[in-house]
XYZ file of C-alpha atoms in Angstrom:
785
model
C -0.007 -0.014 0.002
C 2.942 2.359 0.710
C 4.191 1.842 -2.833
C 0.779 2.687 -4.212
C 0.685 5.866 -2.063
C 4.045 6.985 -3.421
C 2.790 6.266 -6.963
C -0.251 8.420 -6.359
C 1.819 11.287 -5.018
C 4.035 11.176 -8.089
C 0.954 11.262 -10.309
C -0.301 14.266 -8.363
C 2.943 16.166 -9.003
C 2.587 15.423 -12.700
C -1.016 16.586 -12.731
C -0.155 19.771 -10.859
C 2.618 20.548 -13.377
C 0.100 20.214 -16.181
C -2.346 22.387 -14.279
C 0.241 25.141 -14.167
C 0.192 25.417 -17.750
C -8.382 24.522 -10.671
C -28.144 25.394 9.885
C -30.077 22.708 8.372
C -31.022 19.109 8.970
C -27.846 17.717 7.453
C -24.618 16.410 8.884
C -21.748 16.598 6.403
C -19.209 13.985 7.237
C -15.683 14.182 5.770
C -14.675 11.698 3.098
C -11.712 13.492 1.482
C -9.939 16.755 1.526
C -12.208 18.230 -1.120
C -15.590 16.666 -0.713
C -18.064 15.403 1.827
C -21.135 13.173 1.951
C -24.302 14.026 3.755
C -26.237 12.011 6.278
C -29.448 13.029 7.964
C -28.770 13.627 11.605
C -28.735 16.431 14.167
C -25.002 16.143 14.678
C -22.402 18.727 13.724
C -22.491 20.126 10.193
C -19.089 20.067 8.522
C -18.277 22.708 5.896
C -15.225 23.865 3.971
C -15.820 27.583 4.314
C -12.166 28.070 5.406
C -10.832 25.594 2.854
C -10.551 22.878 5.480
C -13.166 20.612 6.973
C -14.565 22.052 10.177
C -17.725 21.789 12.170
C -19.992 24.701 11.317
C -20.165 25.329 15.022
C -16.383 26.084 15.081
C -16.226 28.401 12.103
C -15.980 32.123 13.028
C -17.759 33.155 9.853
C -21.468 33.602 9.128
C -22.258 30.568 6.960
C -25.510 28.921 5.888
C -25.215 25.362 4.568
C -27.739 23.371 2.521
C -27.250 19.635 2.106
C -28.119 17.955 -1.182
C -30.654 15.849 0.678
C -32.319 18.897 2.188
C -32.527 20.592 -1.236
C -34.007 17.479 -2.759
C -36.617 17.080 0.002
C -37.719 20.679 -0.541
C -37.987 20.259 -4.293
C -35.491 23.017 -4.956
C -35.343 23.800 -8.675
C -32.381 26.160 -9.060
C -29.868 28.100 -6.984
C -32.125 31.104 -6.531
C -34.235 29.220 -3.993
C -31.535 29.420 -1.310
C -32.188 33.142 -1.022
C -35.609 32.468 0.533
C -34.181 30.952 3.715
C -30.788 32.656 3.993
C -30.815 35.882 6.050
C -29.927 39.161 4.354
C -29.420 37.477 1.022
C -31.033 38.037 -2.409
C -30.459 35.555 -5.198
C -32.662 35.935 -8.269
C -32.828 35.723 -12.054
C -31.689 38.979 -13.607
C -34.172 41.252 -15.370
C -34.960 40.272 -18.974
C -33.093 36.933 -18.860
C -33.698 33.292 -17.957
C -30.236 32.286 -16.754
C -28.282 35.442 -15.689
C -27.810 35.672 -11.946
C -28.183 38.707 -9.632
C -26.909 38.217 -6.046
C -26.725 40.523 -3.010
C -25.486 39.700 0.476
C -25.683 42.253 3.293
C -26.379 45.073 0.800
C -23.472 44.314 -1.498
C -24.032 42.973 -5.024
C -24.405 43.760 -8.689
C -27.347 43.411 -11.040
C -25.837 44.894 -14.242
C -24.806 42.013 -16.547
C -22.769 43.887 -19.174
C -18.968 43.571 -19.529
C -16.936 45.855 -17.346
C -18.950 45.307 -14.119
C -17.768 42.681 -11.636
C -20.035 40.739 -9.335
C -20.177 41.701 -5.700
C -21.021 38.150 -4.675
C -18.763 35.372 -5.925
C -20.276 32.152 -7.267
C -18.013 29.070 -7.122
C -18.715 25.779 -8.940
C -16.550 23.131 -7.307
C -14.147 25.838 -6.175
C -13.938 27.423 -9.629
C -14.948 31.113 -9.617
C -17.488 31.987 -12.276
C -16.330 35.387 -13.600
C -19.591 36.420 -15.348
C -23.248 36.249 -14.243
C -24.493 34.860 -17.579
C -25.553 31.181 -17.392
C -24.991 31.296 -13.617
C -28.575 30.391 -12.519
C -27.430 26.868 -11.810
C -30.052 24.119 -11.804
C -29.926 21.856 -8.783
C -29.024 18.309 -9.683
C -26.227 15.981 -8.585
C -25.358 18.484 -5.828
C -23.548 17.613 -2.612
C -24.184 20.871 -0.814
C -24.424 24.608 -1.203
C -22.722 27.020 1.203
C -23.491 30.742 1.559
C -20.663 32.772 3.151
C -21.655 36.276 4.207
C -19.124 39.139 4.347
C -15.911 39.802 2.319
C -13.989 36.670 1.233
C -10.419 37.097 0.039
C -7.898 35.481 2.291
C -9.242 31.945 1.618
C -10.519 32.025 -1.945
C -8.957 32.498 -5.346
C -10.994 35.508 -6.336
C -11.652 38.313 -3.841
C -15.386 38.923 -3.382
C -16.459 42.035 -1.540
C -19.947 40.928 -0.435
C -19.747 37.184 0.078
C -19.581 33.861 -1.731
C -21.896 31.069 -2.794
C -20.273 27.656 -3.108
C -22.009 25.021 -5.272
C -20.400 21.615 -4.608
C -21.191 18.553 -6.725
C -20.941 15.012 -5.426
C -17.738 12.979 -5.427
C -18.125 9.684 -7.229
C -18.831 6.654 -5.053
C -16.553 3.605 -5.073
C -19.300 1.260 -6.192
C -21.418 1.178 -9.351
C -24.355 3.609 -9.052
C -27.262 4.474 -11.270
C -29.960 6.974 -10.333
C -32.941 8.119 -12.380
C -35.095 11.099 -11.348
C -38.293 12.279 -13.054
C -40.554 15.200 -12.366
C -43.912 16.241 -13.749
C -46.061 19.177 -12.679
C -47.860 22.417 -13.342
C -47.411 24.278 -16.626
C -46.341 20.941 -18.190
C -43.125 20.837 -16.178
C -41.282 17.670 -17.254
C -37.765 17.087 -15.958
C -35.514 14.070 -16.187
C -32.111 13.498 -14.654
C -29.943 10.384 -15.092
C -26.773 9.983 -12.984
C -24.416 7.024 -13.409
C -20.935 6.231 -12.134
C -18.737 3.145 -12.235
C -15.331 2.105 -10.869
C -12.865 1.089 -13.550
C -10.385 -0.061 -10.876
C -9.803 0.388 -7.172
C -8.383 3.847 -7.894
C -10.115 4.947 -11.104
C -13.790 6.023 -11.468
C -15.932 7.693 -14.104
C -19.350 9.218 -13.868
C -21.822 11.472 -15.638
C -25.170 13.175 -15.174
C -27.565 14.345 -17.855
C -30.567 16.538 -17.376
C -33.492 17.524 -19.551
C -35.478 20.332 -17.942
C -38.651 21.712 -19.576
C -41.716 23.680 -18.664
C -44.389 25.528 -20.520
C -44.803 29.246 -20.066
C -46.462 30.987 -17.159
C -47.959 33.356 -19.735
C -47.993 34.250 -23.481
C -46.365 36.741 -25.745
C -49.511 38.146 -27.334
C -47.599 39.507 -30.332
C -45.672 36.458 -31.540
C -47.525 33.662 -29.749
C -44.505 32.302 -27.904
C -44.752 30.955 -24.339
C -43.445 33.475 -21.822
C -41.388 32.346 -18.827
C -40.970 28.825 -20.235
C -37.974 26.556 -19.768
C -36.137 24.451 -22.339
C -32.732 23.294 -21.055
C -30.288 20.471 -21.763
C -27.475 20.007 -19.240
C -24.750 17.486 -18.520
C -21.791 16.918 -16.175
C -19.011 14.377 -16.523
C -16.297 13.464 -14.039
C -13.205 11.307 -14.009
C -11.561 10.603 -10.652
C -8.292 8.994 -9.703
C -7.459 8.213 -6.062
C -9.358 9.629 -3.106
C -11.482 7.559 -0.704
C -8.705 7.201 1.817
C -5.802 7.550 -0.624
C -3.366 10.463 -0.244
C -4.118 11.851 -3.676
C -7.301 12.764 -5.457
C -7.285 13.925 -9.091
C -10.702 15.033 -10.307
C -11.295 16.131 -13.841
C -14.789 17.406 -14.551
C -16.683 19.031 -17.368
C -20.107 20.561 -17.624
C -22.347 21.747 -20.489
C -25.638 23.670 -20.545
C -27.794 24.611 -23.497
C -30.702 26.881 -22.791
C -33.175 27.370 -25.664
C -35.947 28.892 -23.551
C -37.943 31.690 -25.186
C -37.155 35.358 -24.462
C -38.485 36.455 -21.077
C -40.841 39.308 -21.755
C -41.661 41.947 -19.150
C -45.049 43.230 -17.980
C -45.858 46.936 -18.581
C -46.950 48.708 -15.414
C -48.497 51.640 -17.151
C -50.542 52.027 -20.389
C -48.480 52.940 -23.438
C -48.427 56.693 -23.652
C -49.010 57.074 -27.440
C -50.822 53.923 -28.601
C -52.762 53.641 -25.306
C -52.364 49.901 -25.019
C -53.788 49.008 -21.607
C -52.012 47.176 -18.807
C -52.415 43.420 -19.247
C -54.333 41.437 -16.618
C -51.814 38.565 -16.435
C -48.445 39.747 -15.180
C -46.803 36.870 -17.060
C -48.196 37.998 -20.450
C -46.270 40.439 -22.651
C -46.639 42.185 -25.949
C -42.893 42.565 -26.813
C -42.323 42.262 -30.508
C -38.521 41.795 -30.461
C -37.332 38.265 -31.257
C -33.929 38.988 -32.798
C -31.584 37.370 -32.167
C -33.271 34.013 -31.412
C -32.562 33.428 -27.757
C -29.794 30.915 -27.261
C -27.555 30.406 -24.217
C -24.662 27.973 -24.229
C -22.151 27.475 -21.379
C -19.473 24.860 -20.877
C -16.231 24.371 -18.975
C -13.478 22.004 -17.846
C -11.808 21.860 -14.425
C -9.107 19.773 -12.800
C -8.917 19.660 -9.020
C -5.877 17.947 -7.555
C -5.234 17.306 -3.902
C -2.055 15.629 -2.628
C -1.314 14.920 1.004
C 2.457 15.420 1.063
C 2.701 14.556 4.783
C 0.541 14.374 7.854
C 0.760 18.169 8.084
C 1.060 19.493 4.490
C -1.409 19.187 1.619
C -0.896 20.592 -1.852
C -3.936 21.606 -3.876
C -4.362 22.781 -7.492
C -7.539 24.073 -9.140
C -7.265 24.613 -12.895
C -10.257 25.732 -15.003
C -11.354 26.999 -18.377
C -14.924 28.196 -19.072
C -16.850 29.774 -21.895
C -20.395 30.976 -22.371
C -22.273 32.654 -25.185
C -25.679 34.306 -24.792
C -27.840 35.687 -27.574
C -30.849 37.452 -26.105
C -33.531 39.962 -27.276
C -34.689 42.319 -24.508
C -37.791 44.344 -25.227
C -37.584 47.068 -22.643
C -40.914 48.659 -23.499
C -42.785 45.280 -23.874
C -44.737 46.502 -26.932
C -44.936 45.312 -30.526
C -43.120 48.417 -31.871
C -39.410 49.054 -31.431
C -39.775 51.851 -28.900
C -36.852 50.742 -26.717
C -35.622 47.372 -28.012
C -32.252 45.890 -27.131
C -30.987 42.783 -28.966
C -27.736 41.637 -27.321
C -24.854 39.234 -27.371
C -22.764 38.308 -24.344
C -19.527 36.437 -25.152
C -17.404 35.420 -22.170
C -14.322 33.240 -21.668
C -12.047 32.655 -18.688
C -8.971 30.660 -17.691
C -7.946 30.385 -14.065
C -5.276 28.649 -12.025
C -5.087 28.410 -8.231
C -2.467 26.781 -6.030
C -2.792 26.258 -2.303
C -0.482 24.815 0.391
C -2.434 23.788 3.430
C -0.809 23.210 6.829
C -2.300 21.601 9.842
C -0.844 20.490 13.169
C -2.162 20.351 16.685
C -1.938 24.148 17.174
C -1.518 25.822 13.797
C -3.834 25.476 10.786
C -4.009 27.464 7.616
C -3.068 27.980 3.981
C -1.145 30.119 1.577
C -2.240 30.407 -2.042
C -1.755 32.084 -5.391
C -4.443 32.794 -7.958
C -4.459 33.879 -11.593
C -7.422 34.723 -13.823
C -7.471 35.792 -17.484
C -10.987 36.593 -18.662
C -12.574 38.248 -21.715
C -16.098 39.670 -21.752
C -17.576 41.041 -24.998
C -20.953 42.675 -25.008
C -22.620 43.761 -28.292
C -26.057 45.350 -28.339
C -28.387 47.680 -30.218
C -30.598 50.234 -28.592
C -33.364 50.665 -31.107
C -35.439 53.850 -30.766
C -37.475 53.504 -33.994
C -40.521 55.405 -32.616
C -38.354 58.433 -31.739
C -36.438 58.784 -35.004
C -37.230 56.396 -37.892
C -34.711 53.571 -37.747
C -32.475 55.197 -35.105
C -30.119 52.689 -33.405
C -27.255 53.171 -31.013
C -24.931 50.189 -31.427
C -22.327 49.302 -28.841
C -19.418 46.823 -29.035
C -17.667 46.668 -25.698
C -14.754 44.290 -25.002
C -13.405 44.307 -21.462
C -10.488 42.012 -20.551
C -9.547 41.196 -17.017
C -6.137 40.016 -15.871
C -5.851 39.234 -12.176
C -3.103 37.937 -9.967
C -3.327 37.480 -6.241
C -1.434 35.852 -3.356
C -3.269 35.187 -0.130
C -2.952 33.424 3.192
C -4.918 32.722 6.333
C -3.747 30.932 9.515
C -5.388 29.992 12.812
C -3.402 29.374 15.957
C -5.032 27.610 18.923
C -3.551 29.027 22.091
C -5.637 26.528 24.016
C -8.677 24.349 23.548
C -10.741 27.441 24.204
C -8.987 30.389 22.583
C -7.784 30.803 18.954
C -6.642 33.652 16.761
C -6.888 33.807 12.996
C -5.042 36.321 10.770
C -4.901 36.594 6.993
C -4.202 38.869 4.166
C -4.463 39.177 0.416
C -2.624 41.156 -2.211
C -4.572 41.694 -5.416
C -3.534 43.116 -8.753
C -6.431 43.680 -11.164
C -5.856 44.964 -14.731
C -8.801 46.007 -16.911
C -8.384 46.708 -20.586
C -11.320 48.010 -22.567
C -12.152 48.599 -26.215
C -15.474 50.431 -26.633
C -17.073 51.323 -29.939
C -20.392 53.105 -30.126
C -21.945 54.007 -33.482
C -25.360 55.465 -34.501
C -27.304 53.837 -37.364
C -30.290 55.206 -39.263
C -32.833 53.213 -41.263
C -32.828 50.149 -39.073
C -30.781 48.131 -36.604
C -27.085 47.438 -36.885
C -25.848 44.755 -39.344
C -24.627 42.722 -36.330
C -28.232 41.874 -35.529
C -29.424 41.602 -39.108
C -30.548 45.240 -39.378
C -30.523 47.354 -42.492
C -29.300 50.490 -40.777
C -26.566 52.710 -42.262
C -23.818 54.167 -40.102
C -24.558 57.821 -39.398
C -21.811 60.217 -38.447
C -18.576 59.455 -36.599
C -18.545 56.979 -33.690
C -19.620 58.639 -30.462
C -17.167 56.404 -28.649
C -14.078 54.824 -30.111
C -12.005 54.173 -27.021
C -9.169 51.951 -25.909
C -7.984 52.175 -22.329
C -6.211 50.254 -19.579
C -6.130 50.541 -15.797
C -4.406 48.569 -13.061
C -5.661 48.461 -9.488
C -3.746 46.993 -6.552
C -4.784 46.475 -2.948
C -3.812 44.619 0.224
C -6.795 43.490 2.233
C -6.350 42.002 5.745
C -8.583 39.816 7.887
C -8.424 38.864 11.562
C -10.672 37.028 14.015
C -10.624 35.711 17.546
C -12.676 32.783 18.812
C -13.428 31.649 22.334
C -15.025 28.276 23.116
C -16.108 28.133 26.810
C -17.134 24.488 26.083
C -16.895 22.388 22.911
C -20.537 23.137 22.163
C -20.290 26.917 22.267
C -18.269 29.415 20.185
C -17.999 33.190 20.591
C -16.107 35.102 17.925
C -15.299 38.559 16.602
C -13.788 39.407 13.247
C -12.606 42.157 10.973
C -12.197 41.860 7.203
C -11.656 44.184 4.352
C -13.170 43.714 0.887
C -12.108 45.161 -2.418
C -13.530 45.237 -5.934
C -11.461 46.644 -8.738
C -12.472 49.569 -10.947
C -13.037 49.567 -14.651
C -14.662 51.190 -17.609
C -18.396 51.772 -18.309
C -19.089 49.891 -21.569
C -22.118 52.045 -22.257
C -20.363 55.404 -21.751
C -20.383 57.993 -24.560
C -16.958 59.466 -25.211
C -18.157 62.580 -27.037
C -20.056 63.593 -23.918
C -16.861 63.717 -21.839
C -16.224 67.109 -20.296
C -13.410 69.221 -21.686
C -11.583 69.438 -18.379
C -8.743 71.672 -19.546
C -11.043 73.689 -21.778
C -8.764 73.514 -24.818
C -11.614 72.640 -27.176
C -10.359 69.059 -27.620
C -11.451 65.927 -25.771
C -8.205 64.128 -25.169
C -7.803 60.401 -24.597
C -7.127 61.061 -20.922
C -10.261 63.101 -20.555
C -12.335 60.387 -22.192
C -10.660 57.721 -20.066
C -11.425 59.654 -16.916
C -15.073 60.097 -17.986
C -15.612 56.375 -18.854
C -13.702 54.885 -15.901
C -14.709 54.223 -12.324
C -12.633 53.597 -9.226
C -12.460 50.497 -7.033
C -14.849 50.146 -4.121
C -13.915 48.979 -0.631
C -15.649 47.741 2.498
C -14.479 47.394 6.089
C -16.556 44.741 7.781
C -16.839 44.007 11.483
C -18.677 40.990 12.859
C -19.339 39.433 16.245
C -21.230 36.195 16.782
C -22.215 33.187 18.790
C -22.781 29.583 17.729
C -24.063 26.968 20.103
C -25.471 23.480 20.486
C -27.842 23.266 23.445
C -29.767 20.557 25.312
C -27.673 17.652 24.022
C -27.956 18.813 20.429
C -31.689 19.431 20.441
C -31.198 23.162 19.752
C -28.569 24.607 17.400
C -28.273 28.381 17.038
C -26.112 30.875 15.238
C -26.310 34.621 15.982
C -24.213 37.297 14.234
C -24.095 41.065 14.374
C -22.249 43.066 11.729
C -21.285 46.540 10.780
C -19.726 47.646 7.436
C -18.300 50.871 6.115
C -18.622 50.842 2.262
C -16.732 53.500 0.335
C -16.523 54.563 -3.315
C -19.634 52.497 -4.031
C -19.865 51.643 -7.712
C -23.330 52.568 -9.081
C -23.799 51.520 -12.730
C -26.821 53.004 -14.432
C -28.430 53.730 -17.772
C -30.211 56.966 -18.539
C -31.779 58.812 -21.442
C -29.335 61.260 -22.986
C -28.530 63.207 -26.117
C -25.666 62.234 -28.366
C -24.814 64.411 -31.353
C -28.217 66.091 -31.138
C -30.067 62.766 -31.223
C -31.902 61.082 -28.324
C -30.001 58.099 -27.053
C -29.193 55.699 -24.197
C -26.080 56.362 -22.101
C -24.288 54.587 -19.326
C -23.642 56.612 -16.197
C -21.423 54.819 -13.683
C -20.287 56.705 -10.587
C -18.475 56.022 -7.359
C -21.389 57.488 -5.506
C -19.785 57.845 -2.089
C -20.286 56.121 1.187
C -22.744 53.699 2.747
C -23.037 51.961 6.115
C -24.577 48.546 6.763
C -25.417 47.242 10.216
C -27.583 44.374 11.159
C -28.284 41.066 12.877
C -28.674 37.491 11.697
C -30.177 34.561 13.583
C -30.451 30.952 12.507
C -31.720 28.080 14.590
C -32.775 24.454 14.375
C -34.770 22.834 17.198
C -35.842 19.256 17.698
C -39.313 19.787 19.144
C -39.988 16.134 19.866
C -39.376 12.522 18.916
C -41.110 9.207 19.481
C -44.385 11.107 19.847
C -47.114 9.605 17.674
C -44.940 6.653 16.622
C -41.638 5.109 17.469
C -38.874 6.813 15.525
C -40.843 9.877 14.555
C -39.351 13.360 14.877
C -40.580 16.948 14.673
C -38.076 19.726 13.870
C -38.361 23.505 13.528
C -35.730 25.555 11.763
C -35.743 29.235 11.077
C -33.807 32.312 10.101
C -34.130 36.023 10.723
C -32.162 38.834 9.104
C -32.236 42.531 9.823
C -30.197 45.175 7.999
C -30.078 48.951 8.293
C -28.496 49.903 4.931
C -28.045 53.601 4.310
C -26.148 55.831 1.973
C -24.215 58.490 3.973
C -22.984 60.187 0.812
C -24.305 59.883 -2.710
C -22.828 62.385 -5.155
C -24.811 62.936 -8.320
C -24.082 65.415 -11.149
C -27.137 67.650 -11.281
C -27.001 70.600 -13.663
C -23.248 70.278 -13.874
C -22.880 70.537 -10.075
C -21.891 67.683 -7.760
C -24.867 67.234 -5.394
C -25.220 64.941 -2.386
C -28.577 63.204 -2.782
C -28.034 60.447 -0.137
C -31.252 61.477 1.691
C -33.283 60.413 -1.392
C -31.442 57.133 -2.342
C -31.924 53.546 -1.127
C -29.656 50.482 -1.205
C -31.075 48.282 -3.934
C -32.153 44.618 -3.560
C -31.682 44.774 0.202
C -34.878 44.365 2.246
C -34.641 45.487 5.847
C -36.174 42.231 7.121
C -35.821 38.649 5.864
C -37.300 35.700 7.784
C -38.128 32.023 7.257
C -39.468 29.133 9.225
C -39.595 25.413 8.306
C -41.545 22.795 10.179
C -40.595 19.194 9.373
C -42.123 15.978 10.638
C -40.711 12.547 9.746
C -42.239 9.225 10.666
C -41.379 5.615 9.777
C -43.984 4.002 7.610
C -43.404 0.323 7.011
C -39.690 -0.028 6.320
C -39.485 3.460 4.795
C -39.776 7.042 6.011
C -42.351 9.756 5.297
C -41.171 13.364 5.571
C -43.547 16.360 5.576
C -42.179 19.856 5.529
C -43.639 23.309 5.124
C -41.837 26.623 4.826
C -42.891 30.249 5.184
C -40.434 32.905 4.001
C -40.813 36.696 4.235
C -39.091 39.686 2.703
C -39.924 43.275 3.550
C -40.081 46.137 1.005
C -37.359 45.847 -1.666
C -36.075 48.698 -3.853
C -35.096 47.580 -7.329
C -32.776 50.541 -7.867
C -31.144 53.294 -5.833
C -33.902 55.708 -6.819
C -37.178 54.556 -5.149
C -39.911 53.792 -7.694
C -43.500 53.200 -6.535
C -44.227 51.184 -9.684
C -41.266 48.831 -9.554
C -40.445 48.482 -5.862
C -41.904 45.381 -4.226
C -43.767 45.657 -0.984
C -43.254 43.072 1.709
C -44.560 39.582 0.944
C -44.658 36.028 2.198
C -44.200 32.774 0.231
C -45.521 29.375 1.373
C -44.055 26.052 0.215
C -44.880 22.489 1.285
C -43.424 19.062 0.573
C -44.414 15.437 1.206
C -41.824 12.769 0.459
C -41.681 8.988 0.989
C -38.303 7.312 0.945
C -38.124 3.497 0.595
C -35.569 1.503 2.680
C -31.937 2.283 1.850
C -33.095 5.084 -0.451
C -33.801 2.708 -3.322
C -36.684 4.810 -4.457
C -38.504 7.989 -3.382
C -41.794 9.668 -4.288
C -42.517 13.253 -3.434
C -45.200 15.939 -3.958
C -43.964 19.525 -3.864
C -45.843 22.835 -3.805
C -44.136 26.195 -4.396
C -45.719 29.589 -3.738
C -48.945 27.904 -2.724
C -50.839 31.195 -2.221
C -49.974 32.159 -5.797
C -48.401 35.436 -4.713
C -47.432 37.924 -7.460
C -44.137 39.611 -6.594
C -41.730 41.661 -8.602
C -38.057 40.674 -8.764
C -36.632 43.278 -11.203
C -37.496 45.671 -13.943
C -36.665 48.599 -16.254
C -37.526 52.286 -15.945
C -37.080 55.174 -18.374
C -39.480 57.851 -17.230
C -38.805 61.452 -16.181
C -37.856 62.000 -12.587
C -36.775 64.857 -10.401
C -32.984 64.629 -10.514
C -32.582 65.272 -6.818
C -35.459 63.431 -5.143
C -36.051 60.804 -7.858
C -39.784 61.452 -7.712
C -41.576 60.520 -10.953
C -42.803 63.601 -12.850
C -46.430 63.044 -14.043
C -48.009 64.433 -17.189
C -50.151 67.383 -16.183
C -53.055 66.138 -18.333
C -53.014 62.356 -18.062
C -51.354 61.977 -14.722
C -49.180 59.223 -16.168
C -45.364 59.342 -16.074
C -43.542 61.245 -18.875
C -41.294 59.139 -21.091
C -37.576 59.824 -20.820
C -36.534 57.389 -23.598
C -38.698 56.360 -26.469
C -42.252 57.648 -26.878
C -44.330 55.061 -25.014
C -42.761 55.210 -21.533
C -40.818 52.278 -20.117
C -41.925 50.932 -16.755
C -41.564 47.149 -17.114
C -41.416 44.516 -14.383
C -40.431 40.852 -14.125
C -42.036 38.535 -11.579
C -41.164 35.542 -9.442
C -42.690 32.192 -10.334
C -46.411 31.629 -9.628
C -47.861 28.592 -7.814
C -46.286 25.337 -8.967
C -47.183 21.782 -7.876
C -45.163 18.818 -9.111
C -44.458 15.190 -8.369
C -40.873 13.831 -8.288
C -39.812 10.162 -8.255
C -36.332 8.696 -7.996
C -35.037 5.177 -8.461
C -31.509 4.134 -7.464
C -29.610 0.998 -8.402
């Protein structure tokens, strides 16, 4: 066996050399350095939030963990559902898309999907950072667990993320042959099928694959072209090859994934009648009238990764994470949701990334930690028309923005246990981000741009023809102390600093740059200054308690936090004039300062067992989040003068209150187990943008879900009935607005005659909303061999 171990270590070194060229009801029990399996118990949850396996009780970080079994019992469809039961967290499908992700944690996030803007919340797929939000609404299948880490993450992870991180971890392959088939049928003709198979080739070599076909009819109709609206049409697959692991000192895991989304365009719902044609507001919020269907919607994403872990000794482990990913999205977004091209935006998003991460992990009786290095090279190309045909016949503003990111970082984080009760953790990160942008903006008359099949002819000189480069560097520290009065209780306090690099606004208009030196010429430096924005930073303080009480019957986590957020990046799009013609301009500013302070509480309680029947159990779990998020300074250019409008601005996608409660009852029936669960989740008023909007902002609402699942002995088969949003609540998740507002207060300016808003872009007035899913009921069955 020693000879085999040495052989595995040598193989690991070869693989690494190639790579240089990747509180719930679950207990997660360690199986290897990189993965874990989940069993249903009330014991300690083990997570890898600090890149080593630890009981959740011992981790001085605010973490919420979801086991694969829990997600399956609840009938979770995609990653956005974790936002319903995670405090101070918003995870949702981005406006006008089916698969682009918007995520916010503790007030920090990003909902603008165009190139040049970096996410505030990092999404990791098997430890690989996904650089762009397109194709990031991950469907839940073949998942081991999902972890949500709140607060800045930089000293432990390859990419620095200023707001937090979401880790999506797929299952490690078992040592024995396994075949699992899952089928779902439900409301709106939902029909899903997932097949997962794995097989050992030898004692050390395993292969496996999962394939998914996910379909659903629309929640509504496009009344102009007859297409289903909010439908789903997805093919997806994952494949894995593993060598070693399962007790061996080396694990080499090569994985690939592919997703093809051919769902129809997601059309919005107008909130006001059209101002010229007087089309009324539709009764069904899932119906639309949008006439744009060019290009045909098509999203394709795929990637490869190699994760290598080698235990060099009892104390030292070497880890390599190599990855390459690519995604292409063609999508038509009809902002005005009308048959005419009032404000229509056909777009292409073309993204590619290559990353490499190395870590050296050290662990002895007193000292534990890691040092690492990370490199990311990414390209993001965004091409889109803004078609304003109703304003000027055939007027189109075409943009081609290519933003390249080149990032290098070194980081480290170590924990020293002074005693069984007291420990100190310190860490730091040095980041070097380079952004290089090429931005072309050209007006066309007589139709759309040729890129999207239009017949328009270029009109005048480009309003932007810019090439620029900026490099941003930053050292960000982290420190925490933890005190354990007993093994079942942890008190901690921490400080961490987050950083997100600056960049260039891909929608900016160079000819509108101010002539700073008043020489009559807009120099390259003046245009670069106008189009660029600075990095943003956050200083985050947190104190918390985690405890297991009454022999494990009650598990709680309580955290209080305070954050100073400076140079906040606020991307936006406004109506403007370019060369005397109405147009659509990007306006990105480092608005100023914000403070976030709040509390988070999570608990799981075993209310009873052996009550109505031997072996039965009743559990109650819940979460509560409170955040006071306020701008202290928000500088806006009003009439050519910098003006502080903080008193009239809100932090977007950050409800003051979030809460959830889940009651679960399980009881043996025959040789199997029946589990009934029901969940209520609440979110208070949510502002979609910094400027409050009474049409778009969503008032507080509650969702109710319920699930009934039977599991046969040894999990050979299961049958479940799931209900989502059982009260059929209509709630807005995002939207678009281009109506006239007071530049200081943001109040919508009404037409003196009609009382309706005045259009700021186009003629019909754009106030368009997108909604969360209506009531869905579906049946799921699984069979395992």
